[in-house]
């Protein structure tokens, strides 16, 4: 009996020791689950934060892009030309008169940036004259922030004087004397001038220099017509052409306000030209509308000099009449 009671006491003691172990295991499981959720929410928070930052950065870049485009196209060409025209005149024209050349030097230096480097610039050496024949603003580009490179196409004459001996008669005497005859050489080049801009004012940033002329003409193929265009195969070609002739006659003689009933975006020449004829045309079908490519001949009212122009005209039907949805000058 005592032996049985001892065994029972030992078994109860063992069970009491095992129970806390179960509690510890349950606590560890809860901690693991809590840690897993914490890691998950941390990753989720970081992902959302990264996405928002990315969207914000993209938005800022989209906002700055138009500013860059606006900056690239903000060159005030008339102002550049007004500032540089007198400078180019003074720079190209060089006299053989020292007083005039001193005045030229002062004028040019006044247009330069303030720098000791240019205190003795534009002094004239050598003999002869340089005479400007023609100038033309050829190109203006922005090289760096607030710095422009202007190019002028200039045609000028380099004039030197050649000594020549001539004979003259004075009564019975023959007198020999030496005279100087001008010898001209015409040149055409690009005069390059670097400008700095501060608000709406300019200064020449470095000494001008000459380069060879380059062509502005590029060799390129005309863009093909849109692929979704089909040649017009309807039965109303004469009706369409009758409308176009009537429209172009009114377009030449009428004001923009008077053309409002025929056009979506009214415009007119107001009698500055008269309509003569449609020289060539092609008709297409596009999205249920008629697209007409027309080569039109207008005339100057007084001299009858011809003025030719290409149009693309999109026509639609409005209340059983044709209506110009779009007029494009090609």
Short mmCIF file of C-alpha atoms in Angstrom, two decimals:
data_model
loop_
_atom_site.label_atom_id
_atom_site.label_comp_id
_atom_site.label_asym_id
_atom_site.label_seq_id
_atom_site.Cartn_x
_atom_site.Cartn_y
_atom_site.Cartn_z
CA UNK A 1 0.00 0.00 0.00
CA UNK A 2 2.82 2.32 0.86
CA UNK A 3 4.54 1.36 -2.37
CA UNK A 4 1.40 2.28 -4.37
CA UNK A 5 1.14 5.64 -2.62
CA UNK A 6 4.80 6.44 -3.40
CA UNK A 7 4.30 5.61 -7.10
CA UNK A 8 1.20 7.80 -7.21
CA UNK A 9 3.07 10.68 -5.59
CA UNK A 10 5.92 10.40 -8.11
CA UNK A 11 3.50 10.33 -11.08
CA UNK A 12 1.74 13.49 -9.84
CA UNK A 13 5.10 15.18 -9.42
CA UNK A 14 6.13 14.33 -13.02
CA UNK A 15 2.80 15.64 -14.42
CA UNK A 16 3.25 18.93 -12.56
CA UNK A 17 6.70 19.34 -14.13
CA UNK A 18 5.39 18.71 -17.68
CA UNK A 19 2.57 21.30 -17.56
CA UNK A 20 4.80 24.46 -17.64
CA UNK A 21 6.60 23.02 -20.67
CA UNK A 22 3.32 23.04 -22.61
CA UNK A 23 2.76 26.68 -21.66
CA UNK A 24 6.27 27.61 -22.80
CA UNK A 25 5.70 25.89 -26.16
CA UNK A 26 2.42 27.79 -26.62
CA UNK A 27 4.17 31.09 -25.77
CA UNK A 28 6.92 30.38 -28.29
CA UNK A 29 4.32 29.66 -30.98
CA UNK A 30 2.58 32.96 -30.28
CA UNK A 31 5.89 34.83 -30.42
CA UNK A 32 6.74 33.19 -33.77
CA UNK A 33 3.36 34.17 -35.24
CA UNK A 34 3.69 37.73 -33.94
CA UNK A 35 7.20 38.03 -35.38
CA UNK A 36 6.02 36.72 -38.76
CA UNK A 37 3.22 39.31 -38.90
CA UNK A 38 5.63 42.05 -37.88
CA UNK A 39 8.04 41.14 -40.70
CA UNK A 40 5.17 40.95 -43.20
CA UNK A 41 3.80 44.38 -42.27
CA UNK A 42 7.29 45.85 -42.32
CA UNK A 43 7.87 44.55 -45.86
CA UNK A 44 4.43 45.81 -46.92
CA UNK A 45 5.11 49.25 -45.46
CA UNK A 46 8.48 49.50 -47.20
CA UNK A 47 6.96 48.39 -50.52
CA UNK A 48 4.18 50.98 -50.33
CA UNK A 49 6.69 53.67 -49.36
CA UNK A 50 8.94 52.80 -52.31
CA UNK A 51 5.96 52.88 -54.69
CA UNK A 52 4.84 56.29 -53.45
CA UNK A 53 8.39 57.64 -53.71
CA UNK A 54 8.67 56.28 -57.26
CA UNK A 55 5.38 57.91 -58.27
CA UNK A 56 6.46 61.20 -56.73
CA UNK A 57 9.79 61.12 -58.56
CA UNK A 58 8.06 60.30 -61.85
CA UNK A 59 5.62 63.14 -61.30
CA UNK A 60 8.45 65.56 -60.67
CA UNK A 61 10.27 64.47 -63.82
CA UNK A 62 7.09 64.90 -65.83
CA UNK A 63 6.65 68.36 -64.38
CA UNK A 64 10.21 69.40 -65.15
CA UNK A 65 10.16 68.09 -68.72
CA UNK A 66 7.85 70.83 -70.04
CA UNK A 67 10.05 73.39 -68.29
CA UNK A 68 13.09 72.05 -70.14
CA UNK A 69 11.21 72.14 -73.43
CA UNK A 70 10.04 75.66 -72.72
CA UNK A 71 13.59 76.66 -71.86
CA UNK A 72 14.91 75.17 -75.10
CA UNK A 73 12.40 77.18 -77.14
CA UNK A 74 12.68 80.46 -75.16
CA UNK A 75 15.25 82.13 -77.45
CA UNK A 76 14.06 85.64 -78.27
CA UNK A 77 15.23 85.84 -81.89
CA UNK A 78 14.14 89.45 -82.55
CA UNK A 79 15.95 90.62 -79.41
CA UNK A 80 19.12 88.71 -80.33
CA UNK A 81 19.01 90.19 -83.81
CA UNK A 82 18.40 93.74 -82.55
CA UNK A 83 21.37 93.45 -80.20
CA UNK A 84 23.75 91.86 -82.71
CA UNK A 85 22.99 93.77 -85.92
CA UNK A 86 25.01 96.87 -84.91
CA UNK A 87 27.77 94.66 -83.52
CA UNK A 88 28.10 92.74 -86.79
CA UNK A 89 28.13 95.99 -88.79
CA UNK A 90 30.93 97.39 -86.66
CA UNK A 91 32.92 94.15 -86.59
CA UNK A 92 32.90 93.51 -90.35
CA UNK A 93 33.43 97.08 -91.49
CA UNK A 94 37.09 98.03 -91.14
CA UNK A 95 38.34 101.36 -92.45
CA UNK A 96 41.78 102.56 -93.43
CA UNK A 97 41.12 105.63 -91.32
CA UNK A 98 42.67 105.30 -87.85
CA UNK A 99 40.09 107.54 -86.13
CA UNK A 100 37.19 105.49 -87.50
CA UNK A 101 38.91 102.29 -86.39
CA UNK A 102 39.35 103.65 -82.85
CA UNK A 103 35.63 104.45 -82.75
CA UNK A 104 34.93 100.92 -84.04
CA UNK A 105 37.08 99.44 -81.27
CA UNK A 106 35.16 101.33 -78.55
CA UNK A 107 31.79 100.32 -80.01
CA UNK A 108 32.72 96.64 -80.07
CA UNK A 109 34.24 96.66 -76.58
CA UNK A 110 31.04 98.19 -75.19
CA UNK A 111 29.16 95.10 -76.33
CA UNK A 112 31.56 92.66 -74.64
CA UNK A 113 31.41 91.20 -71.13
CA UNK A 114 33.54 93.06 -68.60
CA UNK A 115 36.98 91.47 -68.72
CA UNK A 116 40.55 92.70 -68.88
CA UNK A 117 41.13 90.10 -71.59
CA UNK A 118 39.32 92.30 -74.11
CA UNK A 119 40.77 95.70 -73.16
CA UNK A 120 42.98 95.77 -76.27
CA UNK A 121 40.78 93.71 -78.57
CA UNK A 122 39.55 94.84 -81.99
CA UNK A 123 42.60 97.00 -82.72
CA UNK A 124 43.19 97.15 -86.46
CA UNK A 125 46.47 96.07 -88.01
CA UNK A 126 47.45 95.88 -91.64
CA UNK A 127 46.29 97.90 -94.60
CA UNK A 128 43.15 97.94 -96.63
CA UNK A 129 39.45 97.91 -95.95
CA UNK A 130 36.77 95.37 -95.16
CA UNK A 131 33.31 96.35 -96.36
CA UNK A 132 30.10 94.56 -95.39
CA UNK A 133 27.84 93.82 -98.35
CA UNK A 134 25.11 91.72 -96.75
CA UNK A 135 24.31 90.06 -93.43
CA UNK A 136 21.69 87.52 -92.36
CA UNK A 137 21.00 85.83 -89.04
CA UNK A 138 21.62 82.18 -89.89
CA UNK A 139 21.22 80.25 -86.63
CA UNK A 140 20.86 80.69 -82.87
CA UNK A 141 21.40 77.77 -80.49
CA UNK A 142 21.62 77.48 -76.72
CA UNK A 143 24.98 75.90 -75.83
CA UNK A 144 24.76 76.03 -72.03
CA UNK A 145 22.47 77.67 -69.53
CA UNK A 146 22.02 81.36 -70.49
CA UNK A 147 24.67 81.05 -73.21
CA UNK A 148 23.82 81.30 -76.91
CA UNK A 149 25.79 80.84 -80.10
CA UNK A 150 24.57 83.11 -82.89
CA UNK A 151 25.73 82.63 -86.46
CA UNK A 152 25.50 85.35 -89.10
CA UNK A 153 25.92 84.70 -92.78
CA UNK A 154 28.01 87.64 -93.97
CA UNK A 155 29.15 88.67 -97.42
CA UNK A 156 31.91 91.24 -97.46
CA UNK A 157 34.65 92.69 -99.63
CA UNK A 158 38.33 92.77 -98.73
CA UNK A 159 39.69 95.81 -100.50
CA UNK A 160 43.39 96.40 -100.99
CA UNK A 161 45.13 99.04 -103.08
CA UNK A 162 47.60 98.23 -105.82
CA UNK A 163 50.10 100.82 -106.88
CA UNK A 164 50.11 101.49 -110.59
CA UNK A 165 52.16 103.82 -112.74
CA UNK A 166 50.28 105.97 -115.25
CA UNK A 167 51.38 108.57 -117.75
CA UNK A 168 49.75 111.93 -118.33
CA UNK A 169 50.40 114.61 -120.87
CA UNK A 170 50.81 118.15 -119.74
CA UNK A 171 51.25 120.18 -122.90
CA UNK A 172 54.22 118.66 -124.64
CA UNK A 173 55.47 116.99 -121.50
CA UNK A 174 54.69 113.41 -120.53
CA UNK A 175 54.38 113.01 -116.78
CA UNK A 176 54.57 109.68 -115.03
CA UNK A 177 52.89 109.29 -111.68
CA UNK A 178 51.92 106.46 -109.37
CA UNK A 179 48.35 105.94 -108.28
CA UNK A 180 46.63 103.33 -106.10
CA UNK A 181 43.82 101.33 -107.62
CA UNK A 182 41.38 99.32 -105.47
CA UNK A 183 41.45 95.55 -105.77
CA UNK A 184 38.35 93.81 -104.35
CA UNK A 185 37.89 90.22 -103.26
CA UNK A 186 34.41 89.13 -102.18
CA UNK A 187 33.96 86.49 -99.47
CA UNK A 188 31.02 84.78 -97.78
CA UNK A 189 31.36 83.07 -94.39
CA UNK A 190 29.65 82.46 -91.08
CA UNK A 191 30.46 84.87 -88.28
CA UNK A 192 30.08 83.06 -84.93
CA UNK A 193 29.26 85.13 -81.85
CA UNK A 194 28.82 83.72 -78.35
CA UNK A 195 26.33 85.58 -76.16
CA UNK A 196 25.46 85.48 -72.48
CA UNK A 197 21.98 86.43 -71.41
CA UNK A 198 20.88 88.07 -68.17
CA UNK A 199 17.13 88.50 -68.00
CA UNK A 200 16.30 90.39 -71.22
CA UNK A 201 19.78 91.77 -71.92
CA UNK A 202 22.82 90.36 -73.71
CA UNK A 203 26.60 90.71 -73.89
CA UNK A 204 29.17 89.18 -76.24
CA UNK A 205 31.03 86.54 -74.25
CA UNK A 206 34.10 85.92 -76.41
CA UNK A 207 35.81 87.13 -79.54
CA UNK A 208 33.86 86.42 -82.76
CA UNK A 209 35.27 83.93 -85.23
CA UNK A 210 34.67 82.88 -88.84
CA UNK A 211 33.72 79.41 -90.07
CA UNK A 212 32.75 78.03 -93.46
CA UNK A 213 29.15 78.20 -94.57
CA UNK A 214 27.09 75.02 -94.28
CA UNK A 215 23.78 74.22 -95.92
CA UNK A 216 20.49 74.21 -94.06
CA UNK A 217 18.93 72.02 -96.72
CA UNK A 218 18.42 68.39 -95.80
CA UNK A 219 17.64 65.56 -98.19
CA UNK A 220 14.60 63.72 -96.91
CA UNK A 221 11.67 61.84 -98.34
CA UNK A 222 8.17 63.19 -98.03
CA UNK A 223 6.12 61.39 -95.42
CA UNK A 224 3.79 58.80 -96.82
CA UNK A 225 0.09 59.23 -96.38
CA UNK A 226 -1.60 57.50 -93.50
CA UNK A 227 -2.11 53.77 -94.04
CA UNK A 228 -5.81 53.91 -93.20
CA UNK A 229 -6.54 56.17 -96.19
CA UNK A 230 -8.37 54.63 -99.11
CA UNK A 231 -8.94 56.27 -102.46
CA UNK A 232 -12.41 57.74 -102.79
CA UNK A 233 -14.55 55.41 -104.92
CA UNK A 234 -17.95 57.05 -104.43
CA UNK A 235 -20.24 58.51 -107.04
CA UNK A 236 -20.13 62.12 -105.85
CA UNK A 237 -16.71 63.28 -107.04
CA UNK A 238 -18.18 66.08 -109.20
CA UNK A 239 -20.33 67.23 -106.29
CA UNK A 240 -17.30 67.28 -103.96
CA UNK A 241 -15.16 69.20 -106.44
CA UNK A 242 -17.95 71.72 -107.05
CA UNK A 243 -18.09 72.36 -103.30
CA UNK A 244 -14.28 72.71 -103.07
CA UNK A 245 -14.19 75.24 -105.90
CA UNK A 246 -16.97 77.25 -104.29
CA UNK A 247 -15.34 77.00 -100.88
CA UNK A 248 -11.90 78.14 -102.10
CA UNK A 249 -13.40 81.06 -104.01
CA UNK A 250 -15.15 82.23 -100.83
CA UNK A 251 -12.03 81.48 -98.76
CA UNK A 252 -10.02 83.88 -100.95
CA UNK A 253 -12.58 86.68 -101.01
CA UNK A 254 -14.12 86.48 -97.50
CA UNK A 255 -13.04 87.26 -93.97
CA UNK A 256 -12.69 84.64 -91.25
CA UNK A 257 -16.02 85.65 -89.69
CA UNK A 258 -17.81 85.21 -93.02
CA UNK A 259 -16.45 81.65 -93.36
CA UNK A 260 -17.93 80.43 -90.05
CA UNK A 261 -20.88 78.73 -91.76
CA UNK A 262 -18.57 76.62 -93.95
CA UNK A 263 -15.71 75.78 -91.57
CA UNK A 264 -15.17 74.45 -88.07
CA UNK A 265 -12.16 76.76 -87.58
CA UNK A 266 -12.96 79.74 -89.83
CA UNK A 267 -10.26 81.53 -91.78
CA UNK A 268 -10.18 83.59 -94.94
CA UNK A 269 -7.88 85.78 -97.03
CA UNK A 270 -10.22 88.77 -97.08
CA UNK A 271 -9.61 89.56 -100.76
CA UNK A 272 -5.82 89.70 -100.57
CA UNK A 273 -5.79 87.02 -103.29
CA UNK A 274 -8.33 85.77 -105.81
CA UNK A 275 -9.04 82.09 -106.44
CA UNK A 276 -8.07 80.93 -109.93
CA UNK A 277 -8.28 77.12 -110.03
CA UNK A 278 -7.58 73.77 -108.44
CA UNK A 279 -4.62 72.54 -110.44
CA UNK A 280 -4.39 69.00 -109.01
CA UNK A 281 -6.35 67.01 -106.48
CA UNK A 282 -6.63 63.60 -104.84
CA UNK A 283 -9.64 62.37 -102.87
CA UNK A 284 -9.55 59.80 -100.06
CA UNK A 285 -11.95 58.23 -97.60
CA UNK A 286 -11.09 58.51 -93.93
CA UNK A 287 -13.29 57.44 -91.02
CA UNK A 288 -16.47 58.21 -92.95
CA UNK A 289 -15.19 61.64 -94.08
CA UNK A 290 -13.67 62.86 -97.33
CA UNK A 291 -10.01 63.93 -97.31
CA UNK A 292 -8.96 66.11 -100.26
CA UNK A 293 -5.35 66.95 -101.12
CA UNK A 294 -5.54 69.95 -103.45
CA UNK A 295 -2.97 72.08 -105.25
CA UNK A 296 -4.55 75.51 -105.57
CA UNK A 297 -3.61 78.49 -107.73
CA UNK A 298 -4.47 81.98 -106.45
CA UNK A 299 -3.75 85.28 -108.20
CA UNK A 300 -2.60 88.67 -106.98
CA UNK A 301 -5.62 90.92 -107.74
CA UNK A 302 -3.68 93.69 -109.51
CA UNK A 303 -0.66 92.04 -111.12
CA UNK A 304 -2.26 88.60 -111.70
CA UNK A 305 0.95 87.01 -110.42
CA UNK A 306 0.18 83.42 -109.45
CA UNK A 307 0.52 82.19 -105.86
CA UNK A 308 0.39 78.40 -105.42
CA UNK A 309 -0.43 76.51 -102.25
CA UNK A 310 -1.15 72.94 -101.15
CA UNK A 311 -4.03 72.18 -98.81
CA UNK A 312 -5.38 69.12 -97.07
CA UNK A 313 -9.12 69.59 -96.52
CA UNK A 314 -11.28 67.18 -94.50
CA UNK A 315 -14.96 67.31 -95.43
CA UNK A 316 -17.96 65.99 -93.61
CA UNK A 317 -21.68 66.10 -94.36
CA UNK A 318 -23.73 68.53 -92.28
CA UNK A 319 -27.47 68.93 -92.97
CA UNK A 320 -27.01 67.42 -96.44
CA UNK A 321 -24.27 69.95 -97.22
CA UNK A 322 -20.51 69.57 -97.13
CA UNK A 323 -18.67 71.20 -94.24
CA UNK A 324 -14.92 71.78 -93.76
CA UNK A 325 -13.99 69.91 -90.61
CA UNK A 326 -10.31 70.80 -90.97
CA UNK A 327 -8.18 72.94 -93.28
CA UNK A 328 -4.45 72.25 -93.17
CA UNK A 329 -1.79 74.28 -94.98
CA UNK A 330 0.85 71.86 -96.22
#
